[in-house]
PDB file of C-alpha atoms in Angstrom:
ATOM      1  CA  ALA X   5       2.170  -0.176 -18.156  1.00  0.00           C
ATOM      2  CA  GLN X   6       2.326   2.252 -15.060  1.00  0.00           C
ATOM      3  CA  SER X   7       4.755   2.424 -12.701  1.00  0.00           C
ATOM      4  CA  VAL X   8       6.310   4.286 -10.267  1.00  0.00           C
ATOM      5  CA  THR X   9      10.150   5.508  -9.758  1.00  0.00           C
ATOM      6  CA  GLN X  10      11.486   6.300  -6.428  1.00  0.00           C
ATOM      7  CA  PRO X  11      14.960   7.119  -7.078  1.00  0.00           C
ATOM      8  CA  ASP X  12      16.795   7.828  -3.731  1.00  0.00           C
ATOM      9  CA  ILE X  13      16.726   3.812  -1.854  1.00  0.00           C
ATOM     10  CA  HIS X  14      17.866   5.798   1.073  1.00  0.00           C
ATOM     11  CA  ILE X  15      18.297   9.337   2.346  1.00  0.00           C
ATOM     12  CA  THR X  16      19.417  11.081   5.621  1.00  0.00           C
ATOM     13  CA  VAL X  17      18.538  14.077   7.161  1.00  0.00           C
ATOM     14  CA  SER X  18      19.088  16.198   9.867  1.00  0.00           C
ATOM     15  CA  GLU X  19      16.764  16.763  12.879  1.00  0.00           C
ATOM     16  CA  GLY X  20      15.508  20.068  12.007  1.00  0.00           C
ATOM     17  CA  ALA X  21      16.277  20.186   7.951  1.00  0.00           C
ATOM     18  CA  SER X  22      14.035  19.909   5.370  1.00  0.00           C
ATOM     19  CA  LEU X  23      13.587  17.268   3.291  1.00  0.00           C
ATOM     20  CA  GLU X  24      12.145  16.359  -0.838  1.00  0.00           C
ATOM     21  CA  LEU X  25      11.479  12.797  -1.474  1.00  0.00           C
ATOM     22  CA  ARG X  26      11.175  12.727  -5.444  1.00  0.00           C
ATOM     23  CA  CYS X  27       8.871  10.270  -7.277  1.00  0.00           C
ATOM     24  CA  ASN X  28       8.155  10.565 -10.751  1.00  0.00           C
ATOM     25  CA  TYR X  29       5.832   7.918 -12.785  1.00  0.00           C
ATOM     26  CA  SER X  30       4.734   6.371 -15.696  1.00  0.00           C
ATOM     27  CA  TYR X  31       1.075   6.500 -17.148  1.00  0.00           C
ATOM     28  CA  GLY X  32      -0.565   7.107 -19.999  1.00  0.00           C
ATOM     29  CA  ALA X  33      -3.140   9.950 -18.100  1.00  0.00           C
ATOM     30  CA  THR X  34      -3.273  11.658 -15.474  1.00  0.00           C
ATOM     31  CA  PRO X  35      -3.477   9.167 -12.457  1.00  0.00           C
ATOM     32  CA  TYR X  36      -4.414   9.607  -8.780  1.00  0.00           C
ATOM     33  CA  LEU X  37      -1.706   9.892  -6.857  1.00  0.00           C
ATOM     34  CA  PHE X  38      -1.003   8.987  -3.126  1.00  0.00           C
ATOM     35  CA  TRP X  39       2.073   9.380  -0.272  1.00  0.00           C
ATOM     36  CA  TYR X  40       1.977   6.557   1.830  1.00  0.00           C
ATOM     37  CA  VAL X  41       4.229   5.751   4.724  1.00  0.00           C
ATOM     38  CA  GLN X  42       5.514   2.832   6.975  1.00  0.00           C
ATOM     39  CA  SER X  43       7.430   2.939  10.460  1.00  0.00           C
ATOM     40  CA  PRO X  44       8.519  -0.216  11.385  1.00  0.00           C
ATOM     41  CA  GLY X  45       5.832  -2.648  12.125  1.00  0.00           C
ATOM     42  CA  GLN X  46       3.073  -0.714  10.907  1.00  0.00           C
ATOM     43  CA  GLY X  47       0.501  -1.136   8.344  1.00  0.00           C
ATOM     44  CA  LEU X  48       1.141   2.202   5.314  1.00  0.00           C
ATOM     45  CA  GLN X  49      -0.506   5.501   6.213  1.00  0.00           C
ATOM     46  CA  LEU X  50      -1.137   7.416   3.664  1.00  0.00           C
ATOM     47  CA  LEU X  51      -0.600  11.178   4.262  1.00  0.00           C
ATOM     48  CA  LEU X  52      -1.491  12.596   0.961  1.00  0.00           C
ATOM     49  CA  LYS X  53      -2.775  12.235  -1.887  1.00  0.00           C
ATOM     50  CA  TYR X  54      -3.847  13.729  -5.333  1.00  0.00           C
ATOM     51  CA  PHE X  55      -7.020  13.705  -7.540  1.00  0.00           C
ATOM     52  CA  SER X  56      -7.484  16.828  -9.212  1.00  0.00           C
ATOM     53  CA  GLY X  57      -6.946  20.515  -9.113  1.00  0.00           C
ATOM     54  CA  ASP X  58      -4.593  22.433  -6.253  1.00  0.00           C
ATOM     55  CA  THR X  59      -1.203  21.250  -7.715  1.00  0.00           C
ATOM     56  CA  LEU X  60       0.189  21.883  -3.878  1.00  0.00           C
ATOM     57  CA  VAL X  61      -1.685  19.386  -1.753  1.00  0.00           C
ATOM     58  CA  GLN X  62      -1.030  19.317   2.076  1.00  0.00           C
ATOM     59  CA  GLY X  63      -1.057  16.256   4.382  1.00  0.00           C
ATOM     60  CA  ILE X  64      -0.881  15.003   7.194  1.00  0.00           C
ATOM     61  CA  LYS X  65       2.101  15.479   9.989  1.00  0.00           C
ATOM     62  CA  GLY X  66       3.216  18.726   7.806  1.00  0.00           C
ATOM     63  CA  PHE X  67       3.857  16.896   4.849  1.00  0.00           C
ATOM     64  CA  GLU X  68       3.189  18.642   1.152  1.00  0.00           C
ATOM     65  CA  ALA X  69       3.435  16.948  -2.358  1.00  0.00           C
ATOM     66  CA  GLU X  70       4.010  18.996  -5.966  1.00  0.00           C
ATOM     67  CA  PHE X  71       2.250  17.316  -8.979  1.00  0.00           C
ATOM     68  CA  LYS X  72       4.247  18.738 -12.088  1.00  0.00           C
ATOM     69  CA  ARG X  73       2.591  17.122 -14.997  1.00  0.00           C
ATOM     70  CA  SER X  74       5.268  18.098 -16.823  1.00  0.00           C
ATOM     71  CA  GLN X  75       7.748  16.272 -15.464  1.00  0.00           C
ATOM     72  CA  SER X  76       5.292  13.347 -14.410  1.00  0.00           C
ATOM     73  CA  SER X  77       6.626  14.183 -11.063  1.00  0.00           C
ATOM     74  CA  PHE X  78       5.130  14.380  -7.136  1.00  0.00           C
ATOM     75  CA  ASN X  79       7.536  15.206  -5.020  1.00  0.00           C
ATOM     76  CA  LEU X  80       7.330  14.400  -1.397  1.00  0.00           C
ATOM     77  CA  ARG X  81       8.380  17.680   0.672  1.00  0.00           C
ATOM     78  CA  LYS X  82       8.413  18.681   4.406  1.00  0.00           C
ATOM     79  CA  PRO X  83      10.488  22.140   5.945  1.00  0.00           C
ATOM     80  CA  SER X  84      11.919  21.151   8.801  1.00  0.00           C
ATOM     81  CA  VAL X  85      11.616  17.520   9.722  1.00  0.00           C
ATOM     82  CA  HIS X  86      11.657  15.707  13.043  1.00  0.00           C
ATOM     83  CA  TRP X  87      12.706  12.506  14.439  1.00  0.00           C
ATOM     84  CA  SER X  88       9.406  10.986  14.194  1.00  0.00           C
ATOM     85  CA  ASP X  89       9.079  11.522  10.700  1.00  0.00           C
ATOM     86  CA  ALA X  90      11.399   8.318  10.229  1.00  0.00           C
ATOM     87  CA  ALA X  91       9.696   5.179   8.106  1.00  0.00           C
ATOM     88  CA  GLU X  92       9.607   4.413   4.620  1.00  0.00           C
ATOM     89  CA  TYR X  93       7.738   6.388   2.863  1.00  0.00           C
ATOM     90  CA  PHE X  94       6.194   5.135  -0.248  1.00  0.00           C
ATOM     91  CA  CYS X  95       4.881   7.244  -4.140  1.00  0.00           C
ATOM     92  CA  ALA X  96       1.681   4.790  -5.703  1.00  0.00           C
ATOM     93  CA  VAL X  97      -0.387   5.754  -8.237  1.00  0.00           C
ATOM     94  CA  ALA X  98      -3.957   4.181  -9.719  1.00  0.00           C
ATOM     95  CA  PRO X  99      -5.860   4.481 -12.645  1.00  0.00           C
ATOM     96  CA  ARG X 100      -9.009   7.180 -12.304  1.00  0.00           C
ATOM     97  CA  GLU X 101     -11.372   4.468 -13.245  1.00  0.00           C
ATOM     98  CA  TYR X 102     -10.274   2.297 -10.294  1.00  0.00           C
ATOM     99  CA  GLY X 103      -8.398   4.460  -7.807  1.00  0.00           C
ATOM    100  CA  ASN X 104      -7.654   1.849  -5.198  1.00  0.00           C
ATOM    101  CA  LYS X 105      -5.860   0.203  -7.364  1.00  0.00           C
ATOM    102  CA  LEU X 106      -2.252   1.059  -6.161  1.00  0.00           C
ATOM    103  CA  VAL X 107       1.259   1.145  -8.073  1.00  0.00           C
ATOM    104  CA  PHE X 108       3.831   1.263  -5.587  1.00  0.00           C
ATOM    105  CA  GLY X 109       7.731   2.740  -5.971  1.00  0.00           C
ATOM    106  CA  ALA X 110      10.255   0.962  -4.240  1.00  0.00           C
ATOM    107  CA  GLY X 111      10.090   2.708  -1.054  1.00  0.00           C
ATOM    108  CA  THR X 112      13.019   5.636  -0.167  1.00  0.00           C
ATOM    109  CA  ILE X 113      13.928   4.489   3.360  1.00  0.00           C
ATOM    110  CA  LEU X 114      14.375   8.276   5.482  1.00  0.00           C
ATOM    111  CA  ARG X 115      16.857   7.784   8.476  1.00  0.00           C
ATOM    112  CA  VAL X 116      16.910  10.831  10.778  1.00  0.00           C
ATOM    113  CA  LYS X 117      20.173  12.124  12.334  1.00  0.00           C
ATOM    114  CA  SER X 118      20.009  14.325  15.402  1.00  0.00           C
TER     115      SER X 118
ATOM    116  CA  GLU Y  18      -8.396   6.853  13.177  1.00  0.00           C
ATOM    117  CA  PRO Y  19      -9.952   3.571  11.615  1.00  0.00           C
ATOM    118  CA  GLU Y  20      -8.577   0.621  12.667  1.00  0.00           C
ATOM    119  CA  VAL Y  21      -7.723  -2.746  10.131  1.00  0.00           C
ATOM    120  CA  THR Y  22      -6.840  -5.339  11.663  1.00  0.00           C
ATOM    121  CA  GLN Y  23      -4.160  -8.551  10.845  1.00  0.00           C
ATOM    122  CA  THR Y  24      -4.279 -12.055  12.329  1.00  0.00           C
ATOM    123  CA  PRO Y  25      -1.699 -13.776  13.072  1.00  0.00           C
ATOM    124  CA  SER Y  26       1.148 -10.830  13.035  1.00  0.00           C
ATOM    125  CA  HIS Y  27       4.057 -13.376  11.762  1.00  0.00           C
ATOM    126  CA  GLN Y  28       3.219 -17.110   9.621  1.00  0.00           C
ATOM    127  CA  VAL Y  29       5.372 -19.537   9.434  1.00  0.00           C
ATOM    128  CA  THR Y  30       4.245 -22.729   7.369  1.00  0.00           C
ATOM    129  CA  GLN Y  31       5.644 -25.672   5.352  1.00  0.00           C
ATOM    130  CA  MET Y  32       5.676 -25.476   1.779  1.00  0.00           C
ATOM    131  CA  GLY Y  33       2.831 -27.491  -0.072  1.00  0.00           C
ATOM    132  CA  GLN Y  34       0.629 -25.906   3.219  1.00  0.00           C
ATOM    133  CA  GLU Y  35      -2.701 -24.476   3.301  1.00  0.00           C
ATOM    134  CA  VAL Y  36      -2.335 -21.010   4.743  1.00  0.00           C
ATOM    135  CA  ILE Y  37      -5.004 -18.391   5.663  1.00  0.00           C
ATOM    136  CA  LEU Y  38      -4.337 -15.072   6.930  1.00  0.00           C
ATOM    137  CA  ARG Y  39      -7.016 -13.309   8.594  1.00  0.00           C
ATOM    138  CA  CYS Y  40      -8.115  -8.954   8.231  1.00  0.00           C
ATOM    139  CA  VAL Y  41     -10.827  -7.462  10.840  1.00  0.00           C
ATOM    140  CA  PRO Y  42     -12.205  -4.704   8.268  1.00  0.00           C
ATOM    141  CA  ILE Y  43     -13.724  -1.553   9.080  1.00  0.00           C
ATOM    142  CA  SER Y  44     -16.757  -1.249   9.936  1.00  0.00           C
ATOM    143  CA  ASN Y  45     -19.387   0.310   6.841  1.00  0.00           C
ATOM    144  CA  HIS Y  46     -16.160   0.143   4.530  1.00  0.00           C
ATOM    145  CA  LEU Y  47     -17.539  -2.652   2.040  1.00  0.00           C
ATOM    146  CA  TYR Y  48     -14.535  -2.401  -0.192  1.00  0.00           C
ATOM    147  CA  PHE Y  49     -11.398  -5.116   0.492  1.00  0.00           C
ATOM    148  CA  TYR Y  50      -7.656  -5.595  -0.957  1.00  0.00           C
ATOM    149  CA  TRP Y  51      -4.751  -7.364  -0.721  1.00  0.00           C
ATOM    150  CA  TYR Y  52      -1.761  -7.177  -1.047  1.00  0.00           C
ATOM    151  CA  ARG Y  53       1.819  -8.529  -0.305  1.00  0.00           C
ATOM    152  CA  GLN Y  54       5.634  -6.954  -0.539  1.00  0.00           C
ATOM    153  CA  ILE Y  55       8.626  -9.639  -1.131  1.00  0.00           C
ATOM    154  CA  LEU Y  56      11.196  -8.753   1.094  1.00  0.00           C
ATOM    155  CA  GLY Y  57      13.446  -5.477  -0.726  1.00  0.00           C
ATOM    156  CA  GLN Y  58      10.401  -5.507  -3.641  1.00  0.00           C
ATOM    157  CA  LYS Y  59       8.029  -2.720  -4.188  1.00  0.00           C
ATOM    158  CA  VAL Y  60       4.190  -3.722  -2.921  1.00  0.00           C
ATOM    159  CA  GLU Y  61       1.849  -5.541  -5.532  1.00  0.00           C
ATOM    160  CA  PHE Y  62      -1.635  -5.106  -5.417  1.00  0.00           C
ATOM    161  CA  LEU Y  63      -3.469  -8.785  -5.522  1.00  0.00           C
ATOM    162  CA  VAL Y  64      -7.231  -8.428  -5.587  1.00  0.00           C
ATOM    163  CA  SER Y  65      -9.908  -6.152  -4.527  1.00  0.00           C
ATOM    164  CA  PHE Y  66     -13.265  -7.130  -3.335  1.00  0.00           C
ATOM    165  CA  TYR Y  67     -16.312  -5.904  -2.973  1.00  0.00           C
ATOM    166  CA  ASN Y  68     -20.524  -7.763  -2.731  1.00  0.00           C
ATOM    167  CA  ASN Y  69     -19.110 -11.089  -2.220  1.00  0.00           C
ATOM    168  CA  GLU Y  70     -16.959 -10.894  -5.541  1.00  0.00           C
ATOM    169  CA  ILE Y  71     -13.612 -10.142  -6.947  1.00  0.00           C
ATOM    170  CA  SER Y  72     -13.914  -6.793  -8.694  1.00  0.00           C
ATOM    171  CA  GLU Y  73     -10.047  -7.208  -9.749  1.00  0.00           C
ATOM    172  CA  LYS Y  74      -7.155  -8.927  -9.529  1.00  0.00           C
ATOM    173  CA  SER Y  75      -3.215  -9.910 -11.010  1.00  0.00           C
ATOM    174  CA  GLU Y  76      -1.047 -11.418 -12.740  1.00  0.00           C
ATOM    175  CA  ILE Y  77      -0.006 -12.617  -9.478  1.00  0.00           C
ATOM    176  CA  PHE Y  78      -3.869 -14.486  -8.281  1.00  0.00           C
ATOM    177  CA  ASP Y  79      -3.721 -16.868  -9.533  1.00  0.00           C
ATOM    178  CA  ASP Y  80      -5.879 -20.266  -9.476  1.00  0.00           C
ATOM    179  CA  GLN Y  81      -3.756 -21.186  -5.873  1.00  0.00           C
ATOM    180  CA  PHE Y  82      -5.316 -17.379  -4.359  1.00  0.00           C
ATOM    181  CA  SER Y  83      -8.820 -16.843  -3.502  1.00  0.00           C
ATOM    182  CA  VAL Y  84     -10.268 -14.753  -0.985  1.00  0.00           C
ATOM    183  CA  GLU Y  85     -14.203 -14.680   1.211  1.00  0.00           C
ATOM    184  CA  ARG Y  86     -15.644 -13.201   3.890  1.00  0.00           C
ATOM    185  CA  PRO Y  87     -16.614 -16.481   5.289  1.00  0.00           C
ATOM    186  CA  ASP Y  88     -18.854 -14.740   8.257  1.00  0.00           C
ATOM    187  CA  GLY Y  89     -19.873 -11.308   6.917  1.00  0.00           C
ATOM    188  CA  SER Y  90     -17.254  -9.456   8.659  1.00  0.00           C
ATOM    189  CA  ASN Y  91     -13.714 -10.769   8.600  1.00  0.00           C
ATOM    190  CA  PHE Y  92     -12.370 -11.652   4.466  1.00  0.00           C
ATOM    191  CA  THR Y  93      -9.383 -13.481   4.367  1.00  0.00           C
ATOM    192  CA  LEU Y  94      -7.217 -14.757   1.505  1.00  0.00           C
ATOM    193  CA  LYS Y  95      -6.788 -18.349   1.441  1.00  0.00           C
ATOM    194  CA  ILE Y  96      -3.567 -20.006  -0.254  1.00  0.00           C
ATOM    195  CA  ARG Y  97      -4.055 -23.603  -1.111  1.00  0.00           C
ATOM    196  CA  SER Y  98      -0.601 -25.031  -1.732  1.00  0.00           C
ATOM    197  CA  THR Y  99       2.507 -22.884  -0.421  1.00  0.00           C
ATOM    198  CA  LYS Y 100       5.242 -22.085  -2.174  1.00  0.00           C
ATOM    199  CA  LEU Y 101       8.213 -20.663  -1.091  1.00  0.00           C
ATOM    200  CA  GLU Y 102       8.099 -17.764  -3.427  1.00  0.00           C
ATOM    201  CA  ASP Y 103       5.298 -16.956  -1.583  1.00  0.00           C
ATOM    202  CA  SER Y 104       6.776 -15.709   1.558  1.00  0.00           C
ATOM    203  CA  ALA Y 105       6.311 -12.419   1.795  1.00  0.00           C
ATOM    204  CA  MET Y 106       4.879  -9.741   4.000  1.00  0.00           C
ATOM    205  CA  TYR Y 107       0.504  -9.361   3.109  1.00  0.00           C
ATOM    206  CA  PHE Y 108      -1.368  -6.360   3.737  1.00  0.00           C
ATOM    207  CA  CYS Y 109      -4.798  -6.322   3.513  1.00  0.00           C
ATOM    208  CA  ALA Y 110      -7.026  -2.752   2.708  1.00  0.00           C
ATOM    209  CA  ASN Y 111     -10.130  -1.142   3.894  1.00  0.00           C
ATOM    210  CA  SER Y 112     -12.360   1.518   1.938  1.00  0.00           C
ATOM    211  CA  GLN Y 113     -15.448   2.999   2.150  1.00  0.00           C
ATOM    212  CA  GLY Y 114     -15.845   3.677  -1.463  1.00  0.00           C
ATOM    213  CA  GLU Y 115     -13.839   2.697  -4.604  1.00  0.00           C
ATOM    214  CA  ASN Y 116     -12.149   5.870  -4.992  1.00  0.00           C
ATOM    215  CA  THR Y 117     -11.900   6.784  -1.751  1.00  0.00           C
ATOM    216  CA  GLU Y 118      -8.851   5.944   1.575  1.00  0.00           C
ATOM    217  CA  ALA Y 119      -7.889   2.726   1.589  1.00  0.00           C
ATOM    218  CA  PHE Y 120      -6.639   1.948   5.241  1.00  0.00           C
ATOM    219  CA  PHE Y 121      -4.356  -0.763   5.363  1.00  0.00           C
ATOM    220  CA  GLY Y 122      -3.560  -2.920   8.364  1.00  0.00           C
ATOM    221  CA  GLN Y 123       0.476  -3.577   9.999  1.00  0.00           C
ATOM    222  CA  GLY Y 124       0.612  -6.384   7.635  1.00  0.00           C
ATOM    223  CA  THR Y 125       1.321 -10.618   8.169  1.00  0.00           C
ATOM    224  CA  ARG Y 126       4.372 -11.591   7.465  1.00  0.00           C
ATOM    225  CA  LEU Y 127       4.216 -15.263   5.584  1.00  0.00           C
ATOM    226  CA  THR Y 128       7.008 -18.087   6.281  1.00  0.00           C
ATOM    227  CA  VAL Y 129       7.161 -20.582   3.730  1.00  0.00           C
ATOM    228  CA  VAL Y 130       9.972 -22.946   4.923  1.00  0.00           C
TER     229      VAL Y 130
END
């Protein structure tokens, strides 16, 4: 069965510091891969997605993610975090034959300290 | 950015009562989805809906659940006889195509007492 693991429940970083959120997946074939962000009281917003091609994907708000097939990973990065990035981040996968049947990870709560 | 609107934002209901959660989709986005997140757990896929039919559903989506577009516009999730374990945040999502970006609403928090 498909599964997504986000090993870090909480992460705290200083404003201006770099960020990496980890995501590993278990799936028979290479799925579609996504990162979503959820701010309090808001819905899930798509940050970026990987379907095929270049394994380094650029997203909104200065985020990027790298797909590593050998490690079954899709880690999210940002070189310099802003206080407004504090939110919960979800990694998700979906089968290629049905790209919106998403399987989510448990989420990582990002706190930003000034 | 396109927006999916869900109402109500929070609903409290007695166990055994029926609830209907509503979603106003984005114009011309014809694929609809419901997800839920029980407190402290992962966001889980419930059902997808296209062309007035369910196209996929999970094991969670049993006979107590139903979806429809009653007026050809709004998209609803009905739970016929709520149980305590139905308490969760329910997210509606909407996409233009089967493999295009799904836009999520802000969620409805359902509390069954």
